[in-house]
């Protein structure tokens, strides 16, 4: 591997290690030759996200310009142009090595640009449309690396897992997103439980919440768990060497929702984190699970339509 390419993969790995602890741990269960490619995809999505989410005083118009510039360099690289960027060579190499669908990357970048223009979503279909680009396509990007026996059949579970992971993040990070003037919980859901955006801001200010917001969060937890249930059949479809990684990521991210529930659905008191000892135990258990073993979907707290 050329020195510049090796350095690019190393940069992606460091981004993954520093910012994606849960997913990084799961990636350690992959064969060594697959890991750099997963790091590259994480690095791509993380770097775009960092441009969009900068909170150091850079105005939205400047962030939009930076994202557009970086996106154009990436798209030019896809067409064979030389790229002067420390991260993109690994991404482009991974896309070429696995013949990844280029439209997934363009769709992702479109969703990232939406974050600079859209502050909230009226209902869940509108949020799903955003998550199609921000989350579902990441599941389909990963599929060729994970090598399913039937890629067409595995595609929908992969999309559902992307939705599940993204919605888990939205539930956990309500306060952080408010700091960025964004609300990813659908406004129709807030209205259903008698909650306003001002109520969320007040709960964030106090560091605790009342019954109405707790019921709202419980509803979103149930909705996320429904996506996990829809994703579960996809894990045994993957290559045996890939199943441990995705099985671990599945249970570790779903475990964040368990932590939210243990906290009484108060996402403002503290950030929900799966304890390190439990993360290690889950990873070890998934490593030892026989390939092809069905994945038990998360327990639904209640039966309600999401």
PDB file of C-alpha atoms in Angstrom:
ATOM      1  CA  UNK A   1       0.000   0.000   0.000  1.00  0.00           C
ATOM      2  CA  UNK A   2       1.364   3.430  -0.977  1.00  0.00           C
ATOM      3  CA  UNK A   3       2.429   5.624   1.965  1.00  0.00           C
ATOM      4  CA  UNK A   4      -0.219   8.277   1.253  1.00  0.00           C
ATOM      5  CA  UNK A   5      -2.949   5.641   1.067  1.00  0.00           C
ATOM      6  CA  UNK A   6      -1.756   3.966   4.265  1.00  0.00           C
ATOM      7  CA  UNK A   7      -1.743   7.343   6.025  1.00  0.00           C
ATOM      8  CA  UNK A   8      -5.279   8.003   4.802  1.00  0.00           C
ATOM      9  CA  UNK A   9      -6.524   4.698   6.177  1.00  0.00           C
ATOM     10  CA  UNK A  10      -4.743   5.458   9.461  1.00  0.00           C
ATOM     11  CA  UNK A  11      -6.510   8.829   9.664  1.00  0.00           C
ATOM     12  CA  UNK A  12      -9.899   7.169   9.116  1.00  0.00           C
ATOM     13  CA  UNK A  13      -9.100   4.592  11.774  1.00  0.00           C
ATOM     14  CA  UNK A  14      -8.218   7.325  14.269  1.00  0.00           C
ATOM     15  CA  UNK A  15     -11.463   9.176  13.584  1.00  0.00           C
ATOM     16  CA  UNK A  16     -13.338   5.929  14.155  1.00  0.00           C
ATOM     17  CA  UNK A  17     -11.448   5.082  17.327  1.00  0.00           C
ATOM     18  CA  UNK A  18     -11.907   8.554  18.800  1.00  0.00           C
ATOM     19  CA  UNK A  19     -15.527   9.251  17.887  1.00  0.00           C
ATOM     20  CA  UNK A  20     -17.253   5.901  17.400  1.00  0.00           C
ATOM     21  CA  UNK A  21     -16.317   3.845  20.443  1.00  0.00           C
ATOM     22  CA  UNK A  22     -19.241   1.437  20.243  1.00  0.00           C
ATOM     23  CA  UNK A  23     -18.965   0.781  16.522  1.00  0.00           C
ATOM     24  CA  UNK A  24     -15.158   0.705  16.708  1.00  0.00           C
ATOM     25  CA  UNK A  25     -15.285  -2.033  19.314  1.00  0.00           C
ATOM     26  CA  UNK A  26     -17.648  -4.067  17.137  1.00  0.00           C
ATOM     27  CA  UNK A  27     -15.359  -3.572  14.129  1.00  0.00           C
ATOM     28  CA  UNK A  28     -12.552  -5.281  16.048  1.00  0.00           C
ATOM     29  CA  UNK A  29     -14.493  -8.529  15.525  1.00  0.00           C
ATOM     30  CA  UNK A  30     -14.029  -8.353  11.750  1.00  0.00           C
ATOM     31  CA  UNK A  31     -11.114 -10.012   9.959  1.00  0.00           C
ATOM     32  CA  UNK A  32      -8.130  -7.670   9.953  1.00  0.00           C
ATOM     33  CA  UNK A  33      -8.260  -7.099   6.190  1.00  0.00           C
ATOM     34  CA  UNK A  34     -11.849  -5.822   6.332  1.00  0.00           C
ATOM     35  CA  UNK A  35     -11.402  -3.367   9.191  1.00  0.00           C
ATOM     36  CA  UNK A  36      -9.604  -0.579   7.262  1.00  0.00           C
ATOM     37  CA  UNK A  37     -12.467  -0.422   4.766  1.00  0.00           C
ATOM     38  CA  UNK A  38     -15.030  -0.011   7.545  1.00  0.00           C
ATOM     39  CA  UNK A  39     -12.830   2.677   9.098  1.00  0.00           C
ATOM     40  CA  UNK A  40     -12.751   4.432   5.709  1.00  0.00           C
ATOM     41  CA  UNK A  41     -16.548   4.527   5.462  1.00  0.00           C
ATOM     42  CA  UNK A  42     -16.813   5.750   9.037  1.00  0.00           C
ATOM     43  CA  UNK A  43     -14.185   8.407   8.346  1.00  0.00           C
ATOM     44  CA  UNK A  44     -16.122   9.630   5.318  1.00  0.00           C
ATOM     45  CA  UNK A  45     -19.388   9.991   7.201  1.00  0.00           C
ATOM     46  CA  UNK A  46     -17.764  11.411  10.318  1.00  0.00           C
ATOM     47  CA  UNK A  47     -15.773  14.062   8.502  1.00  0.00           C
ATOM     48  CA  UNK A  48     -18.850  15.318   6.641  1.00  0.00           C
ATOM     49  CA  UNK A  49     -20.750  15.344   9.926  1.00  0.00           C
ATOM     50  CA  UNK A  50     -17.988  17.344  11.601  1.00  0.00           C
ATOM     51  CA  UNK A  51     -18.158  20.022   8.899  1.00  0.00           C
ATOM     52  CA  UNK A  52     -21.905  20.329   9.403  1.00  0.00           C
ATOM     53  CA  UNK A  53     -21.888  20.197  13.220  1.00  0.00           C
ATOM     54  CA  UNK A  54     -19.017  22.597  13.957  1.00  0.00           C
ATOM     55  CA  UNK A  55     -19.849  24.721  16.980  1.00  0.00           C
ATOM     56  CA  UNK A  56     -16.772  26.988  16.967  1.00  0.00           C
ATOM     57  CA  UNK A  57     -18.529  30.028  15.569  1.00  0.00           C
ATOM     58  CA  UNK A  58     -18.325  29.137  11.875  1.00  0.00           C
ATOM     59  CA  UNK A  59     -21.610  30.388  10.367  1.00  0.00           C
ATOM     60  CA  UNK A  60     -23.909  27.978   8.490  1.00  0.00           C
ATOM     61  CA  UNK A  61     -23.166  29.611   5.124  1.00  0.00           C
ATOM     62  CA  UNK A  62     -19.438  28.971   5.567  1.00  0.00           C
ATOM     63  CA  UNK A  63     -20.049  25.392   6.693  1.00  0.00           C
ATOM     64  CA  UNK A  64     -22.246  24.885   3.627  1.00  0.00           C
ATOM     65  CA  UNK A  65     -19.426  26.185   1.431  1.00  0.00           C
ATOM     66  CA  UNK A  66     -16.908  23.864   3.097  1.00  0.00           C
ATOM     67  CA  UNK A  67     -19.204  20.867   2.703  1.00  0.00           C
ATOM     68  CA  UNK A  68     -19.879  21.684  -0.942  1.00  0.00           C
ATOM     69  CA  UNK A  69     -16.151  22.094  -1.615  1.00  0.00           C
ATOM     70  CA  UNK A  70     -15.257  18.808   0.063  1.00  0.00           C
ATOM     71  CA  UNK A  71     -18.143  17.026  -1.691  1.00  0.00           C
ATOM     72  CA  UNK A  72     -16.966  18.304  -5.074  1.00  0.00           C
ATOM     73  CA  UNK A  73     -13.420  17.089  -4.403  1.00  0.00           C
ATOM     74  CA  UNK A  74     -14.815  13.691  -3.440  1.00  0.00           C
ATOM     75  CA  UNK A  75     -17.046  13.455  -6.529  1.00  0.00           C
ATOM     76  CA  UNK A  76     -14.136  14.519  -8.731  1.00  0.00           C
ATOM     77  CA  UNK A  77     -12.050  11.792  -7.121  1.00  0.00           C
ATOM     78  CA  UNK A  78     -14.725   9.261  -8.028  1.00  0.00           C
ATOM     79  CA  UNK A  79     -14.269  10.334 -11.643  1.00  0.00           C
ATOM     80  CA  UNK A  80     -10.536   9.733 -11.445  1.00  0.00           C
ATOM     81  CA  UNK A  81      -9.216  13.183 -10.534  1.00  0.00           C
ATOM     82  CA  UNK A  82      -6.289  13.432  -8.137  1.00  0.00           C
ATOM     83  CA  UNK A  83      -7.415  14.433  -4.649  1.00  0.00           C
ATOM     84  CA  UNK A  84      -5.420  16.599  -2.285  1.00  0.00           C
ATOM     85  CA  UNK A  85      -7.057  15.441   0.942  1.00  0.00           C
ATOM     86  CA  UNK A  86      -5.720  13.371   3.846  1.00  0.00           C
ATOM     87  CA  UNK A  87      -8.891  11.275   4.209  1.00  0.00           C
ATOM     88  CA  UNK A  88     -10.406  10.748   0.765  1.00  0.00           C
ATOM     89  CA  UNK A  89      -7.807   8.385  -0.758  1.00  0.00           C
ATOM     90  CA  UNK A  90      -8.862   5.594   1.623  1.00  0.00           C
ATOM     91  CA  UNK A  91     -12.537   6.245   0.904  1.00  0.00           C
ATOM     92  CA  UNK A  92     -12.021   6.190  -2.859  1.00  0.00           C
ATOM     93  CA  UNK A  93      -9.870   3.066  -2.618  1.00  0.00           C
ATOM     94  CA  UNK A  94     -12.584   1.279  -0.606  1.00  0.00           C
ATOM     95  CA  UNK A  95     -15.298   2.295  -3.088  1.00  0.00           C
ATOM     96  CA  UNK A  96     -13.197   0.944  -5.935  1.00  0.00           C
ATOM     97  CA  UNK A  97     -12.180  -2.257  -4.111  1.00  0.00           C
ATOM     98  CA  UNK A  98     -15.789  -3.258  -3.402  1.00  0.00           C
ATOM     99  CA  UNK A  99     -17.501  -1.531  -6.337  1.00  0.00           C
ATOM    100  CA  UNK A 100     -19.725   0.366  -3.914  1.00  0.00           C
ATOM    101  CA  UNK A 101     -22.793   2.171  -5.223  1.00  0.00           C
ATOM    102  CA  UNK A 102     -21.770   5.780  -5.808  1.00  0.00           C
ATOM    103  CA  UNK A 103     -25.331   7.035  -5.477  1.00  0.00           C
ATOM    104  CA  UNK A 104     -25.294   6.047  -1.794  1.00  0.00           C
ATOM    105  CA  UNK A 105     -22.502   8.550  -1.191  1.00  0.00           C
ATOM    106  CA  UNK A 106     -24.217  11.338  -3.114  1.00  0.00           C
ATOM    107  CA  UNK A 107     -27.438  10.670  -1.184  1.00  0.00           C
ATOM    108  CA  UNK A 108     -25.548  10.830   2.096  1.00  0.00           C
ATOM    109  CA  UNK A 109     -23.973  14.172   1.223  1.00  0.00           C
ATOM    110  CA  UNK A 110     -27.388  15.552   0.293  1.00  0.00           C
ATOM    111  CA  UNK A 111     -28.703  14.668   3.762  1.00  0.00           C
ATOM    112  CA  UNK A 112     -25.685  16.305   5.374  1.00  0.00           C
ATOM    113  CA  UNK A 113     -26.431  19.502   3.468  1.00  0.00           C
ATOM    114  CA  UNK A 114     -30.012  19.362   4.785  1.00  0.00           C
ATOM    115  CA  UNK A 115     -28.667  19.717   8.322  1.00  0.00           C
ATOM    116  CA  UNK A 116     -27.526  23.228   7.439  1.00  0.00           C
ATOM    117  CA  UNK A 117     -30.987  24.218   6.253  1.00  0.00           C
ATOM    118  CA  UNK A 118     -33.566  22.103   8.113  1.00  0.00           C
ATOM    119  CA  UNK A 119     -33.985  22.472  11.878  1.00  0.00           C
ATOM    120  CA  UNK A 120     -36.899  20.100  12.489  1.00  0.00           C
ATOM    121  CA  UNK A 121     -39.221  17.569  10.846  1.00  0.00           C
ATOM    122  CA  UNK A 122     -43.017  17.728  10.880  1.00  0.00           C
ATOM    123  CA  UNK A 123     -43.659  13.990  11.124  1.00  0.00           C
ATOM    124  CA  UNK A 124     -41.957  10.603  11.010  1.00  0.00           C
ATOM    125  CA  UNK A 125     -42.212  10.113   7.212  1.00  0.00           C
ATOM    126  CA  UNK A 126     -40.336  13.402   6.788  1.00  0.00           C
ATOM    127  CA  UNK A 127     -37.656  12.276   9.249  1.00  0.00           C
ATOM    128  CA  UNK A 128     -37.398   8.902   7.496  1.00  0.00           C
ATOM    129  CA  UNK A 129     -36.759  10.723   4.241  1.00  0.00           C
ATOM    130  CA  UNK A 130     -33.820  12.485   5.864  1.00  0.00           C
ATOM    131  CA  UNK A 131     -32.576   9.269   7.492  1.00  0.00           C
ATOM    132  CA  UNK A 132     -32.674   7.490   4.142  1.00  0.00           C
ATOM    133  CA  UNK A 133     -29.607   9.518   3.245  1.00  0.00           C
ATOM    134  CA  UNK A 134     -28.042   9.931   6.660  1.00  0.00           C
ATOM    135  CA  UNK A 135     -28.437   6.332   7.861  1.00  0.00           C
ATOM    136  CA  UNK A 136     -30.037   3.775   5.519  1.00  0.00           C
ATOM    137  CA  UNK A 137     -27.424   4.289   2.819  1.00  0.00           C
ATOM    138  CA  UNK A 138     -24.659   3.628   5.334  1.00  0.00           C
ATOM    139  CA  UNK A 139     -26.173   0.181   5.853  1.00  0.00           C
ATOM    140  CA  UNK A 140     -26.174  -0.469   2.114  1.00  0.00           C
ATOM    141  CA  UNK A 141     -22.631   0.943   1.724  1.00  0.00           C
ATOM    142  CA  UNK A 142     -21.452  -1.660   4.216  1.00  0.00           C
ATOM    143  CA  UNK A 143     -23.111  -4.679   2.607  1.00  0.00           C
ATOM    144  CA  UNK A 144     -20.442  -5.555  -0.004  1.00  0.00           C
ATOM    145  CA  UNK A 145     -17.777  -5.502   2.717  1.00  0.00           C
ATOM    146  CA  UNK A 146     -19.908  -7.727   4.965  1.00  0.00           C
ATOM    147  CA  UNK A 147     -20.500 -10.132   2.040  1.00  0.00           C
ATOM    148  CA  UNK A 148     -24.088 -11.400   2.482  1.00  0.00           C
ATOM    149  CA  UNK A 149     -25.120 -14.645   0.842  1.00  0.00           C
ATOM    150  CA  UNK A 150     -28.021 -12.867  -0.878  1.00  0.00           C
ATOM    151  CA  UNK A 151     -27.289  -9.137  -1.247  1.00  0.00           C
ATOM    152  CA  UNK A 152     -30.781  -8.323  -2.520  1.00  0.00           C
ATOM    153  CA  UNK A 153     -32.466 -10.018   0.450  1.00  0.00           C
ATOM    154  CA  UNK A 154     -30.021  -8.480   2.939  1.00  0.00           C
ATOM    155  CA  UNK A 155     -30.536  -4.938   1.650  1.00  0.00           C
ATOM    156  CA  UNK A 156     -33.722  -4.096   3.556  1.00  0.00           C
ATOM    157  CA  UNK A 157     -32.457  -5.388   6.942  1.00  0.00           C
ATOM    158  CA  UNK A 158     -29.300  -3.327   6.386  1.00  0.00           C
ATOM    159  CA  UNK A 159     -31.404  -0.221   5.765  1.00  0.00           C
ATOM    160  CA  UNK A 160     -33.463  -0.942   8.870  1.00  0.00           C
ATOM    161  CA  UNK A 161     -30.329  -1.268  10.978  1.00  0.00           C
ATOM    162  CA  UNK A 162     -29.208   2.137   9.713  1.00  0.00           C
ATOM    163  CA  UNK A 163     -32.555   3.601  10.767  1.00  0.00           C
ATOM    164  CA  UNK A 164     -32.298   1.884  14.162  1.00  0.00           C
ATOM    165  CA  UNK A 165     -28.797   3.221  14.869  1.00  0.00           C
ATOM    166  CA  UNK A 166     -29.711   6.745  13.751  1.00  0.00           C
ATOM    167  CA  UNK A 167     -32.905   6.906  15.795  1.00  0.00           C
ATOM    168  CA  UNK A 168     -30.999   5.591  18.813  1.00  0.00           C
ATOM    169  CA  UNK A 169     -28.596   8.507  18.434  1.00  0.00           C
ATOM    170  CA  UNK A 170     -31.471  10.967  18.110  1.00  0.00           C
ATOM    171  CA  UNK A 171     -33.082   9.653  21.307  1.00  0.00           C
ATOM    172  CA  UNK A 172     -29.830   9.771  23.252  1.00  0.00           C
ATOM    173  CA  UNK A 173     -28.662  13.149  21.945  1.00  0.00           C
ATOM    174  CA  UNK A 174     -31.780  15.330  22.238  1.00  0.00           C
ATOM    175  CA  UNK A 175     -29.944  17.878  24.407  1.00  0.00           C
ATOM    176  CA  UNK A 176     -26.863  18.008  22.165  1.00  0.00           C
ATOM    177  CA  UNK A 177     -29.015  18.498  19.087  1.00  0.00           C
ATOM    178  CA  UNK A 178     -30.907  21.326  20.786  1.00  0.00           C
ATOM    179  CA  UNK A 179     -27.541  23.035  21.307  1.00  0.00           C
ATOM    180  CA  UNK A 180     -27.200  22.951  17.507  1.00  0.00           C
ATOM    181  CA  UNK A 181     -30.743  24.322  17.123  1.00  0.00           C
ATOM    182  CA  UNK A 182     -32.001  21.032  15.722  1.00  0.00           C
ATOM    183  CA  UNK A 183     -34.875  18.795  16.784  1.00  0.00           C
ATOM    184  CA  UNK A 184     -34.876  15.314  15.304  1.00  0.00           C
ATOM    185  CA  UNK A 185     -37.923  14.087  17.205  1.00  0.00           C
ATOM    186  CA  UNK A 186     -40.886  14.628  14.860  1.00  0.00           C
ATOM    187  CA  UNK A 187     -43.002  17.635  15.782  1.00  0.00           C
ATOM    188  CA  UNK A 188     -46.155  15.536  15.381  1.00  0.00           C
ATOM    189  CA  UNK A 189     -44.846  13.255  18.134  1.00  0.00           C
ATOM    190  CA  UNK A 190     -44.158  16.216  20.404  1.00  0.00           C
ATOM    191  CA  UNK A 191     -47.733  17.423  19.856  1.00  0.00           C
ATOM    192  CA  UNK A 192     -49.116  13.928  20.521  1.00  0.00           C
ATOM    193  CA  UNK A 193     -47.641  14.016  24.027  1.00  0.00           C
ATOM    194  CA  UNK A 194     -48.280  17.689  24.690  1.00  0.00           C
ATOM    195  CA  UNK A 195     -44.623  18.675  24.465  1.00  0.00           C
ATOM    196  CA  UNK A 196     -43.216  21.805  22.824  1.00  0.00           C
ATOM    197  CA  UNK A 197     -39.679  22.554  21.686  1.00  0.00           C
ATOM    198  CA  UNK A 198     -39.584  25.137  24.475  1.00  0.00           C
ATOM    199  CA  UNK A 199     -40.381  22.314  26.944  1.00  0.00           C
ATOM    200  CA  UNK A 200     -37.405  20.354  25.628  1.00  0.00           C
ATOM    201  CA  UNK A 201     -35.141  23.362  26.021  1.00  0.00           C
ATOM    202  CA  UNK A 202     -36.323  23.928  29.576  1.00  0.00           C
ATOM    203  CA  UNK A 203     -35.712  20.257  30.430  1.00  0.00           C
ATOM    204  CA  UNK A 204     -32.219  20.537  28.973  1.00  0.00           C
ATOM    205  CA  UNK A 205     -31.602  23.675  31.034  1.00  0.00           C
ATOM    206  CA  UNK A 206     -32.756  21.940  34.243  1.00  0.00           C
ATOM    207  CA  UNK A 207     -31.031  18.662  33.482  1.00  0.00           C
ATOM    208  CA  UNK A 208     -34.199  16.676  34.170  1.00  0.00           C
ATOM    209  CA  UNK A 209     -37.620  16.140  32.697  1.00  0.00           C
ATOM    210  CA  UNK A 210     -41.252  15.510  33.553  1.00  0.00           C
ATOM    211  CA  UNK A 211     -43.806  12.811  32.660  1.00  0.00           C
ATOM    212  CA  UNK A 212     -44.870  14.127  29.235  1.00  0.00           C
ATOM    213  CA  UNK A 213     -41.326  14.203  27.821  1.00  0.00           C
ATOM    214  CA  UNK A 214     -40.593  10.805  29.363  1.00  0.00           C
ATOM    215  CA  UNK A 215     -43.616   9.351  27.546  1.00  0.00           C
ATOM    216  CA  UNK A 216     -42.432  10.965  24.330  1.00  0.00           C
ATOM    217  CA  UNK A 217     -38.973   9.437  24.713  1.00  0.00           C
ATOM    218  CA  UNK A 218     -40.481   6.037  25.589  1.00  0.00           C
ATOM    219  CA  UNK A 219     -42.506   6.209  22.378  1.00  0.00           C
ATOM    220  CA  UNK A 220     -39.377   6.917  20.318  1.00  0.00           C
ATOM    221  CA  UNK A 221     -37.526   4.085  22.080  1.00  0.00           C
ATOM    222  CA  UNK A 222     -40.288   1.688  21.049  1.00  0.00           C
ATOM    223  CA  UNK A 223     -40.101   2.992  17.490  1.00  0.00           C
ATOM    224  CA  UNK A 224     -36.342   2.465  17.338  1.00  0.00           C
ATOM    225  CA  UNK A 225     -36.721  -1.043  18.727  1.00  0.00           C
ATOM    226  CA  UNK A 226     -39.174  -1.826  15.919  1.00  0.00           C
ATOM    227  CA  UNK A 227     -36.415  -0.968  13.431  1.00  0.00           C
ATOM    228  CA  UNK A 228     -34.012  -3.270  15.291  1.00  0.00           C
ATOM    229  CA  UNK A 229     -36.590  -6.069  15.053  1.00  0.00           C
ATOM    230  CA  UNK A 230     -36.868  -5.506  11.294  1.00  0.00           C
ATOM    231  CA  UNK A 231     -33.069  -5.583  10.982  1.00  0.00           C
ATOM    232  CA  UNK A 232     -32.504  -8.752  13.038  1.00  0.00           C
ATOM    233  CA  UNK A 233     -33.040 -11.293  10.200  1.00  0.00           C
ATOM    234  CA  UNK A 234     -30.220  -9.691   8.213  1.00  0.00           C
ATOM    235  CA  UNK A 235     -27.384 -10.598  10.572  1.00  0.00           C
ATOM    236  CA  UNK A 236     -27.362 -14.373   9.862  1.00  0.00           C
ATOM    237  CA  UNK A 237     -27.366 -13.568   6.129  1.00  0.00           C
ATOM    238  CA  UNK A 238     -23.871 -12.105   6.333  1.00  0.00           C
ATOM    239  CA  UNK A 239     -20.615 -13.941   5.773  1.00  0.00           C
ATOM    240  CA  UNK A 240     -19.700 -15.902   8.919  1.00  0.00           C
ATOM    241  CA  UNK A 241     -16.625 -13.702   9.436  1.00  0.00           C
ATOM    242  CA  UNK A 242     -18.819 -10.575   9.425  1.00  0.00           C
ATOM    243  CA  UNK A 243     -21.610 -11.707  11.718  1.00  0.00           C
ATOM    244  CA  UNK A 244     -19.806 -11.164  15.033  1.00  0.00           C
ATOM    245  CA  UNK A 245     -19.159  -7.495  14.225  1.00  0.00           C
ATOM    246  CA  UNK A 246     -22.707  -6.623  13.206  1.00  0.00           C
ATOM    247  CA  UNK A 247     -24.213  -8.779  15.957  1.00  0.00           C
ATOM    248  CA  UNK A 248     -22.135  -6.825  18.494  1.00  0.00           C
ATOM    249  CA  UNK A 249     -22.994  -3.442  16.983  1.00  0.00           C
ATOM    250  CA  UNK A 250     -26.663  -4.435  16.995  1.00  0.00           C
ATOM    251  CA  UNK A 251     -26.703  -5.356  20.682  1.00  0.00           C
ATOM    252  CA  UNK A 252     -24.443  -2.505  21.803  1.00  0.00           C
ATOM    253  CA  UNK A 253     -26.509   0.195  20.111  1.00  0.00           C
ATOM    254  CA  UNK A 254     -29.758  -1.398  21.264  1.00  0.00           C
ATOM    255  CA  UNK A 255     -28.193  -1.382  24.721  1.00  0.00           C
ATOM    256  CA  UNK A 256     -28.147   2.430  24.616  1.00  0.00           C
ATOM    257  CA  UNK A 257     -31.942   2.311  24.522  1.00  0.00           C
ATOM    258  CA  UNK A 258     -31.891  -0.038  27.516  1.00  0.00           C
ATOM    259  CA  UNK A 259     -29.827   2.565  29.373  1.00  0.00           C
ATOM    260  CA  UNK A 260     -32.355   5.253  28.420  1.00  0.00           C
ATOM    261  CA  UNK A 261     -35.102   3.060  29.841  1.00  0.00           C
ATOM    262  CA  UNK A 262     -33.127   2.377  33.032  1.00  0.00           C
ATOM    263  CA  UNK A 263     -32.882   6.146  33.488  1.00  0.00           C
ATOM    264  CA  UNK A 264     -36.670   6.382  33.387  1.00  0.00           C
ATOM    265  CA  UNK A 265     -36.541   7.824  29.846  1.00  0.00           C
ATOM    266  CA  UNK A 266     -34.915  10.998  31.156  1.00  0.00           C
ATOM    267  CA  UNK A 267     -32.354  11.822  28.458  1.00  0.00           C
ATOM    268  CA  UNK A 268     -31.486  15.161  30.050  1.00  0.00           C
ATOM    269  CA  UNK A 269     -30.094  13.981  33.381  1.00  0.00           C
ATOM    270  CA  UNK A 270     -27.094  12.287  31.774  1.00  0.00           C
ATOM    271  CA  UNK A 271     -25.987  10.879  28.432  1.00  0.00           C
ATOM    272  CA  UNK A 272     -26.996   7.226  28.111  1.00  0.00           C
ATOM    273  CA  UNK A 273     -23.861   5.074  27.812  1.00  0.00           C
ATOM    274  CA  UNK A 274     -23.464   1.304  27.941  1.00  0.00           C
ATOM    275  CA  UNK A 275     -20.881   0.624  30.688  1.00  0.00           C
ATOM    276  CA  UNK A 276     -17.495  -0.515  29.421  1.00  0.00           C
ATOM    277  CA  UNK A 277     -17.642  -3.869  31.210  1.00  0.00           C
ATOM    278  CA  UNK A 278     -20.984  -4.617  29.569  1.00  0.00           C
ATOM    279  CA  UNK A 279     -19.648  -3.558  26.161  1.00  0.00           C
ATOM    280  CA  UNK A 280     -16.722  -5.948  26.496  1.00  0.00           C
ATOM    281  CA  UNK A 281     -18.983  -8.772  27.651  1.00  0.00           C
ATOM    282  CA  UNK A 282     -21.316  -8.253  24.692  1.00  0.00           C
ATOM    283  CA  UNK A 283     -18.404  -8.223  22.250  1.00  0.00           C
ATOM    284  CA  UNK A 284     -16.987 -11.450  23.719  1.00  0.00           C
ATOM    285  CA  UNK A 285     -20.377 -13.153  23.602  1.00  0.00           C
ATOM    286  CA  UNK A 286     -20.933 -12.135  19.987  1.00  0.00           C
ATOM    287  CA  UNK A 287     -17.466 -13.317  18.995  1.00  0.00           C
ATOM    288  CA  UNK A 288     -18.294 -16.760  20.400  1.00  0.00           C
ATOM    289  CA  UNK A 289     -21.806 -16.995  18.944  1.00  0.00           C
ATOM    290  CA  UNK A 290     -22.063 -19.583  16.179  1.00  0.00           C
ATOM    291  CA  UNK A 291     -22.583 -18.076  12.709  1.00  0.00           C
ATOM    292  CA  UNK A 292     -26.164 -18.356  11.561  1.00  0.00           C
ATOM    293  CA  UNK A 293     -27.605 -18.017  15.057  1.00  0.00           C
ATOM    294  CA  UNK A 294     -30.759 -15.871  14.901  1.00  0.00           C
ATOM    295  CA  UNK A 295     -30.597 -12.471  16.573  1.00  0.00           C
ATOM    296  CA  UNK A 296     -33.154 -11.941  19.308  1.00  0.00           C
ATOM    297  CA  UNK A 297     -34.832  -8.562  18.679  1.00  0.00           C
ATOM    298  CA  UNK A 298     -34.998  -6.030  21.511  1.00  0.00           C
ATOM    299  CA  UNK A 299     -37.841  -6.356  23.973  1.00  0.00           C
ATOM    300  CA  UNK A 300     -40.688  -3.995  23.221  1.00  0.00           C
ATOM    301  CA  UNK A 301     -41.733  -2.050  26.289  1.00  0.00           C
ATOM    302  CA  UNK A 302     -45.334  -1.856  25.116  1.00  0.00           C
ATOM    303  CA  UNK A 303     -47.262  -2.748  21.996  1.00  0.00           C
ATOM    304  CA  UNK A 304     -48.074   0.474  20.193  1.00  0.00           C
ATOM    305  CA  UNK A 305     -47.970   1.522  16.590  1.00  0.00           C
ATOM    306  CA  UNK A 306     -44.870   3.525  15.755  1.00  0.00           C
TER     307      UNK A 306
END
